[in-house]
Structures are given as C-alpha cells and as structure tokens.
C-alpha cells in the first residue's frame, strides 16, 4: 500500500469517527430516533457531563460537517442561530425591527406579531443545547425557520466577514439565512415523521 492509500483509509476512519462523535453528542443532548436506541448509554452520560462542566461549545464543533438533514447538522444550525442572537444582539434587533416595520407597513400586523422574538428563540435553543429541552422540537424548528426566513428576507447575508467568530460554510453561503430557514423547515418535517437522527 502506498502513502496515499494509507491516508485515504485513515481519512475514512476519521470521517466515521467524527460522524459517530457528532451523532452521539447530539443524541446526548436531544435523544431521538433509531440512532439513540443504539447509542452507548455510558457515552451519552459522559457527553452530558462534559457539556455540564465545559459547555456545549466543546461538542458543537463535532457537528460542523454533519448534513443538514441529520440531528447533529440541525443542532449545528441551531447552535449558530443561538450564538448569533447572543453575540450580535444589536444586529439581530435591527433586522427584527426592520421585519416588523415592513410587515406593519404592508398592513400585516398579525404576521408581524406572530414572528418569534429573538429572546424566545435563544431561550429555547439554550435549553436544547444544555440537554434540558422538554418541548416540541418540531415546533422549535418551525419557529427558528420562520424567524430566519423573515430576517433573511430583509437581509439574506447572515455573517458578512470571513473573520467573524461565527463565519462557517453555513453562515457565509449565498442567502445563508434563507437557506438555513429551509433546512429548519425540512428538519421539522423529519422530526414529525420520526426520521431526524
């Protein structure tokens, strides 16, 4: 075997390990689906202890490459949304107010009043990411989708600079907020079908 073949095998092992780590850590915070039933309970307990002592940032990095239609992938998007609301409250508030003003200007006060508020979205994601969420996860995903879609319609760019601490493939892609909103909606459907793992 040459060096390239050995690296390819090692790379595949790393991908498999990272995927398993991502799924195990996601399931530790929000147990659901077939994968949870197959997950080592001791591993789940260790992840929960790690999050309790060190915070969710430690495990969130394992979700970065997870597909959007997986539990770790959607938790990564929720983590980014929560962190954006937490770290950039002025930007989020400015966009939120622009949405409300635009909707009211069109005579759609009912729609303006139905948009989830940033603090409410953050509070629910805080619970999810602490492993303490007991609510309707599909409803949270739908609320997150509605929030991201409305803010994305005002300003589709999520994170402007590559140097921003939240600059990732998810937040820097074209129409990032709108794309993430669609992913939240799809994930909500998967939860309702019992297929988000």
C-alpha atoms as a printed R data frame, in Angstrom:
    type eleno elety resid chain resno       x      y      z
1   ATOM     1    CA   UNK     A     1   0.000  0.000  0.000
2   ATOM     2    CA   UNK     A     2   1.312  3.447 -0.833
3   ATOM     3    CA   UNK     A     3   1.105  6.570  1.365
4   ATOM     4    CA   UNK     A     4  -1.938  7.956 -0.484
5   ATOM     5    CA   UNK     A     5  -3.908  4.754  0.098
6   ATOM     6    CA   UNK     A     6  -2.996  4.729  3.789
7   ATOM     7    CA   UNK     A     7  -4.046  8.381  4.136
8   ATOM     8    CA   UNK     A     8  -7.337  7.644  2.364
9   ATOM     9    CA   UNK     A     9  -8.098  4.817  4.789
10  ATOM    10    CA   UNK     A    10  -7.135  6.971  7.780
11  ATOM    11    CA   UNK     A    11  -9.259  9.805  6.390
12  ATOM    12    CA   UNK     A    12 -12.261  7.499  6.051
13  ATOM    13    CA   UNK     A    13 -11.750  6.315  9.625
14  ATOM    14    CA   UNK     A    14 -11.607  9.941 10.794
15  ATOM    15    CA   UNK     A    15 -14.853 10.709  8.939
16  ATOM    16    CA   UNK     A    16 -16.563  7.688 10.502
17  ATOM    17    CA   UNK     A    17 -15.245  8.582 13.969
18  ATOM    18    CA   UNK     A    18 -16.300 12.231 13.613
19  ATOM    19    CA   UNK     A    19 -19.751 11.196 12.408
20  ATOM    20    CA   UNK     A    20 -20.159  8.842 15.371
21  ATOM    21    CA   UNK     A    21 -18.967 11.543 17.775
22  ATOM    22    CA   UNK     A    22 -21.365 14.065 16.215
23  ATOM    23    CA   UNK     A    23 -24.328 11.705 16.476
24  ATOM    24    CA   UNK     A    24 -23.520 10.531 19.998
25  ATOM    25    CA   UNK     A    25 -23.108 14.083 21.293
26  ATOM    26    CA   UNK     A    26 -26.295 15.227 19.529
27  ATOM    27    CA   UNK     A    27 -28.244 12.286 20.942
28  ATOM    28    CA   UNK     A    28 -26.900 13.031 24.424
29  ATOM    29    CA   UNK     A    29 -28.484 16.480 24.254
30  ATOM    30    CA   UNK     A    30 -31.668 15.577 22.400
31  ATOM    31    CA   UNK     A    31 -32.392 11.835 22.281
32  ATOM    32    CA   UNK     A    32 -34.426 10.734 19.278
33  ATOM    33    CA   UNK     A    33 -34.617  8.161 16.517
34  ATOM    34    CA   UNK     A    34 -33.074  4.761 15.918
35  ATOM    35    CA   UNK     A    35 -29.537  6.038 16.466
36  ATOM    36    CA   UNK     A    36 -30.361  6.927 20.075
37  ATOM    37    CA   UNK     A    37 -31.581  3.423 20.813
38  ATOM    38    CA   UNK     A    38 -28.255  2.096 19.539
39  ATOM    39    CA   UNK     A    39 -26.093  4.644 21.369
40  ATOM    40    CA   UNK     A    40 -23.948  3.558 24.298
41  ATOM    41    CA   UNK     A    41 -25.619  4.947 27.444
42  ATOM    42    CA   UNK     A    42 -22.226  5.438 29.125
43  ATOM    43    CA   UNK     A    43 -21.078  7.577 26.189
44  ATOM    44    CA   UNK     A    44 -24.246  9.666 26.458
45  ATOM    45    CA   UNK     A    45 -23.646 10.166 30.184
46  ATOM    46    CA   UNK     A    46 -20.036 11.237 29.526
47  ATOM    47    CA   UNK     A    47 -21.132 13.753 26.882
48  ATOM    48    CA   UNK     A    48 -23.794 15.177 29.184
49  ATOM    49    CA   UNK     A    49 -21.226 15.512 31.989
50  ATOM    50    CA   UNK     A    50 -18.817 17.235 29.589
51  ATOM    51    CA   UNK     A    51 -21.479 19.717 28.459
52  ATOM    52    CA   UNK     A    52 -22.461 20.358 32.077
53  ATOM    53    CA   UNK     A    53 -18.874 21.106 33.093
54  ATOM    54    CA   UNK     A    54 -17.383 22.694 29.957
55  ATOM    55    CA   UNK     A    55 -20.357 23.972 27.954
56  ATOM    56    CA   UNK     A    56 -21.805 22.935 24.620
57  ATOM    57    CA   UNK     A    57 -19.064 24.606 22.543
58  ATOM    58    CA   UNK     A    58 -16.838 21.601 23.242
59  ATOM    59    CA   UNK     A    59 -19.161 19.191 21.413
60  ATOM    60    CA   UNK     A    60 -20.701 21.612 18.901
61  ATOM    61    CA   UNK     A    61 -17.523 21.547 16.811
62  ATOM    62    CA   UNK     A    62 -18.172 17.865 16.089
63  ATOM    63    CA   UNK     A    63 -21.395 18.851 14.275
64  ATOM    64    CA   UNK     A    64 -19.780 21.205 11.734
65  ATOM    65    CA   UNK     A    65 -19.641 18.728  8.833
66  ATOM    66    CA   UNK     A    66 -22.908 16.963  9.583
67  ATOM    67    CA   UNK     A    67 -25.567 17.144  6.866
68  ATOM    68    CA   UNK     A    68 -28.494 19.475  7.434
69  ATOM    69    CA   UNK     A    69 -30.965 16.582  7.452
70  ATOM    70    CA   UNK     A    70 -29.316 14.940 10.469
71  ATOM    71    CA   UNK     A    71 -29.746 15.707 14.162
72  ATOM    72    CA   UNK     A    72 -26.156 16.932 14.609
73  ATOM    73    CA   UNK     A    73 -26.436 19.011 11.423
74  ATOM    74    CA   UNK     A    74 -29.592 20.746 12.576
75  ATOM    75    CA   UNK     A    75 -28.190 21.212 16.085
76  ATOM    76    CA   UNK     A    76 -25.184 22.916 14.459
77  ATOM    77    CA   UNK     A    77 -27.538 25.325 12.696
78  ATOM    78    CA   UNK     A    78 -29.457 25.906 15.933
79  ATOM    79    CA   UNK     A    79 -26.183 26.495 17.760
80  ATOM    80    CA   UNK     A    80 -25.140 29.080 15.151
81  ATOM    81    CA   UNK     A    81 -28.518 30.826 15.331
82  ATOM    82    CA   UNK     A    82 -28.410 30.896 19.140
83  ATOM    83    CA   UNK     A    83 -24.832 32.172 19.177
84  ATOM    84    CA   UNK     A    84 -25.646 34.882 16.620
85  ATOM    85    CA   UNK     A    85 -28.562 36.101 18.736
86  ATOM    86    CA   UNK     A    86 -26.337 36.012 21.842
87  ATOM    87    CA   UNK     A    87 -23.226 37.628 20.326
88  ATOM    88    CA   UNK     A    88 -24.824 40.103 17.923
89  ATOM    89    CA   UNK     A    89 -27.940 41.361 19.725
90  ATOM    90    CA   UNK     A    90 -27.847 44.789 18.057
91  ATOM    91    CA   UNK     A    91 -27.643 43.330 14.528
92  ATOM    92    CA   UNK     A    92 -30.404 40.836 15.291
93  ATOM    93    CA   UNK     A    93 -32.612 43.519 16.878
94  ATOM    94    CA   UNK     A    94 -32.069 45.859 13.907
95  ATOM    95    CA   UNK     A    95 -33.102 43.171 11.429
96  ATOM    96    CA   UNK     A    96 -36.032 42.059 13.573
97  ATOM    97    CA   UNK     A    97 -37.358 45.621 13.832
98  ATOM    98    CA   UNK     A    98 -36.945 46.065 10.065
99  ATOM    99    CA   UNK     A    99 -39.085 42.953  9.501
100 ATOM   100    CA   UNK     A   100 -41.786 44.132 11.895
101 ATOM   101    CA   UNK     A   101 -41.793 47.627 10.370
102 ATOM   102    CA   UNK     A   102 -42.008 46.249  6.815
103 ATOM   103    CA   UNK     A   103 -44.884 43.915  7.666
104 ATOM   104    CA   UNK     A   104 -46.812 46.590  9.517
105 ATOM   105    CA   UNK     A   105 -46.179 48.977  6.619
106 ATOM   106    CA   UNK     A   106 -47.897 46.450  4.342
107 ATOM   107    CA   UNK     A   107 -50.814 46.297  6.770
108 ATOM   108    CA   UNK     A   108 -49.874 42.841  8.032
109 ATOM   109    CA   UNK     A   109 -49.709 43.468 11.784
110 ATOM   110    CA   UNK     A   110 -50.905 39.931 12.520
111 ATOM   111    CA   UNK     A   111 -47.929 38.442 10.702
112 ATOM   112    CA   UNK     A   112 -45.593 40.941 12.378
113 ATOM   113    CA   UNK     A   113 -46.873 39.918 15.805
114 ATOM   114    CA   UNK     A   114 -46.521 36.199 15.035
115 ATOM   115    CA   UNK     A   115 -42.779 36.277 14.292
116 ATOM   116    CA   UNK     A   116 -40.886 34.600 17.127
117 ATOM   117    CA   UNK     A   117 -38.842 37.097 19.108
118 ATOM   118    CA   UNK     A   118 -35.053 36.665 19.249
119 ATOM   119    CA   UNK     A   119 -35.039 36.168 23.021
120 ATOM   120    CA   UNK     A   120 -37.610 33.379 22.804
121 ATOM   121    CA   UNK     A   121 -35.637 31.571 20.085
122 ATOM   122    CA   UNK     A   122 -32.427 31.887 22.076
123 ATOM   123    CA   UNK     A   123 -34.051 30.681 25.286
124 ATOM   124    CA   UNK     A   124 -35.376 27.500 23.651
125 ATOM   125    CA   UNK     A   125 -32.054 26.743 21.927
126 ATOM   126    CA   UNK     A   126 -30.290 27.344 25.263
127 ATOM   127    CA   UNK     A   127 -32.394 24.520 26.706
128 ATOM   128    CA   UNK     A   128 -31.739 22.214 23.740
129 ATOM   129    CA   UNK     A   129 -28.002 22.821 23.881
130 ATOM   130    CA   UNK     A   130 -27.936 22.241 27.636
131 ATOM   131    CA   UNK     A   131 -29.649 18.871 27.201
132 ATOM   132    CA   UNK     A   132 -32.654 20.155 29.157
133 ATOM   133    CA   UNK     A   133 -35.245 20.644 26.399
134 ATOM   134    CA   UNK     A   134 -38.624 19.047 27.005
135 ATOM   135    CA   UNK     A   135 -40.674 20.976 24.469
136 ATOM   136    CA   UNK     A   136 -41.877 20.196 20.962
137 ATOM   137    CA   UNK     A   137 -38.662 20.129 18.908
138 ATOM   138    CA   UNK     A   138 -40.527 20.236 15.577
139 ATOM   139    CA   UNK     A   139 -42.281 23.411 16.758
140 ATOM   140    CA   UNK     A   140 -38.938 24.959 17.749
141 ATOM   141    CA   UNK     A   141 -37.523 24.138 14.317
142 ATOM   142    CA   UNK     A   142 -40.564 25.720 12.654
143 ATOM   143    CA   UNK     A   143 -40.205 28.836 14.839
144 ATOM   144    CA   UNK     A   144 -36.499 29.020 14.027
145 ATOM   145    CA   UNK     A   145 -37.304 28.649 10.336
146 ATOM   146    CA   UNK     A   146 -39.911 31.404 10.460
147 ATOM   147    CA   UNK     A   147 -37.527 33.694 12.329
148 ATOM   148    CA   UNK     A   148 -34.605 33.050  9.940
149 ATOM   149    CA   UNK     A   149 -36.818 33.356  6.848
150 ATOM   150    CA   UNK     A   150 -38.234 36.728  7.874
151 ATOM   151    CA   UNK     A   151 -34.839 38.135  8.816
152 ATOM   152    CA   UNK     A   152 -33.340 36.657  5.645
153 ATOM   153    CA   UNK     A   153 -35.970 38.373  3.507
154 ATOM   154    CA   UNK     A   154 -34.766 41.707  4.891
155 ATOM   155    CA   UNK     A   155 -31.072 40.847  4.614
156 ATOM   156    CA   UNK     A   156 -30.121 37.434  3.202
157 ATOM   157    CA   UNK     A   157 -26.456 37.689  4.245
158 ATOM   158    CA   UNK     A   158 -26.025 36.175  7.683
159 ATOM   159    CA   UNK     A   159 -22.371 36.726  8.610
160 ATOM   160    CA   UNK     A   160 -20.555 39.241  6.415
161 ATOM   161    CA   UNK     A   161 -16.868 38.699  7.185
162 ATOM   162    CA   UNK     A   162 -14.756 35.563  6.989
163 ATOM   163    CA   UNK     A   163 -13.004 36.757 10.149
164 ATOM   164    CA   UNK     A   164 -16.198 36.755 12.239
165 ATOM   165    CA   UNK     A   165 -16.152 34.083 15.004
166 ATOM   166    CA   UNK     A   166 -19.354 32.567 13.563
167 ATOM   167    CA   UNK     A   167 -18.119 32.509  9.955
168 ATOM   168    CA   UNK     A   168 -18.719 28.963  8.685
169 ATOM   169    CA   UNK     A   169 -19.876 27.354  5.465
170 ATOM   170    CA   UNK     A   170 -23.428 27.575  6.826
171 ATOM   171    CA   UNK     A   171 -23.333 31.277  7.736
172 ATOM   172    CA   UNK     A   172 -21.246 32.520  4.790
173 ATOM   173    CA   UNK     A   173 -23.050 30.833  1.860
174 ATOM   174    CA   UNK     A   174 -25.304 32.746 -0.525
175 ATOM   175    CA   UNK     A   175 -28.613 33.698  1.103
176 ATOM   176    CA   UNK     A   176 -27.471 31.940  4.272
177 ATOM   177    CA   UNK     A   177 -30.435 32.839  6.468
178 ATOM   178    CA   UNK     A   178 -32.943 31.796  3.814
179 ATOM   179    CA   UNK     A   179 -31.107 28.524  3.169
180 ATOM   180    CA   UNK     A   180 -30.961 27.807  6.893
181 ATOM   181    CA   UNK     A   181 -34.669 28.597  7.234
182 ATOM   182    CA   UNK     A   182 -35.437 25.972  4.559
183 ATOM   183    CA   UNK     A   183 -33.240 23.466  6.403
184 ATOM   184    CA   UNK     A   184 -35.075 24.111  9.681
185 ATOM   185    CA   UNK     A   185 -38.424 23.558  7.925
186 ATOM   186    CA   UNK     A   186 -37.233 20.270  6.381
187 ATOM   187    CA   UNK     A   187 -35.849 19.107  9.729
188 ATOM   188    CA   UNK     A   188 -39.179 19.894 11.423
189 ATOM   189    CA   UNK     A   189 -40.908 17.602  8.930
190 ATOM   190    CA   UNK     A   190 -38.317 14.888  9.585
191 ATOM   191    CA   UNK     A   191 -38.936 15.177 13.340
192 ATOM   192    CA   UNK     A   192 -42.681 14.834 12.797
193 ATOM   193    CA   UNK     A   193 -42.025 11.709 10.698
194 ATOM   194    CA   UNK     A   194 -39.630 10.292 13.301
195 ATOM   195    CA   UNK     A   195 -36.777 10.401 10.792
196 ATOM   196    CA   UNK     A   196 -34.364 13.023 12.173
197 ATOM   197    CA   UNK     A   197 -31.361 11.178 13.594
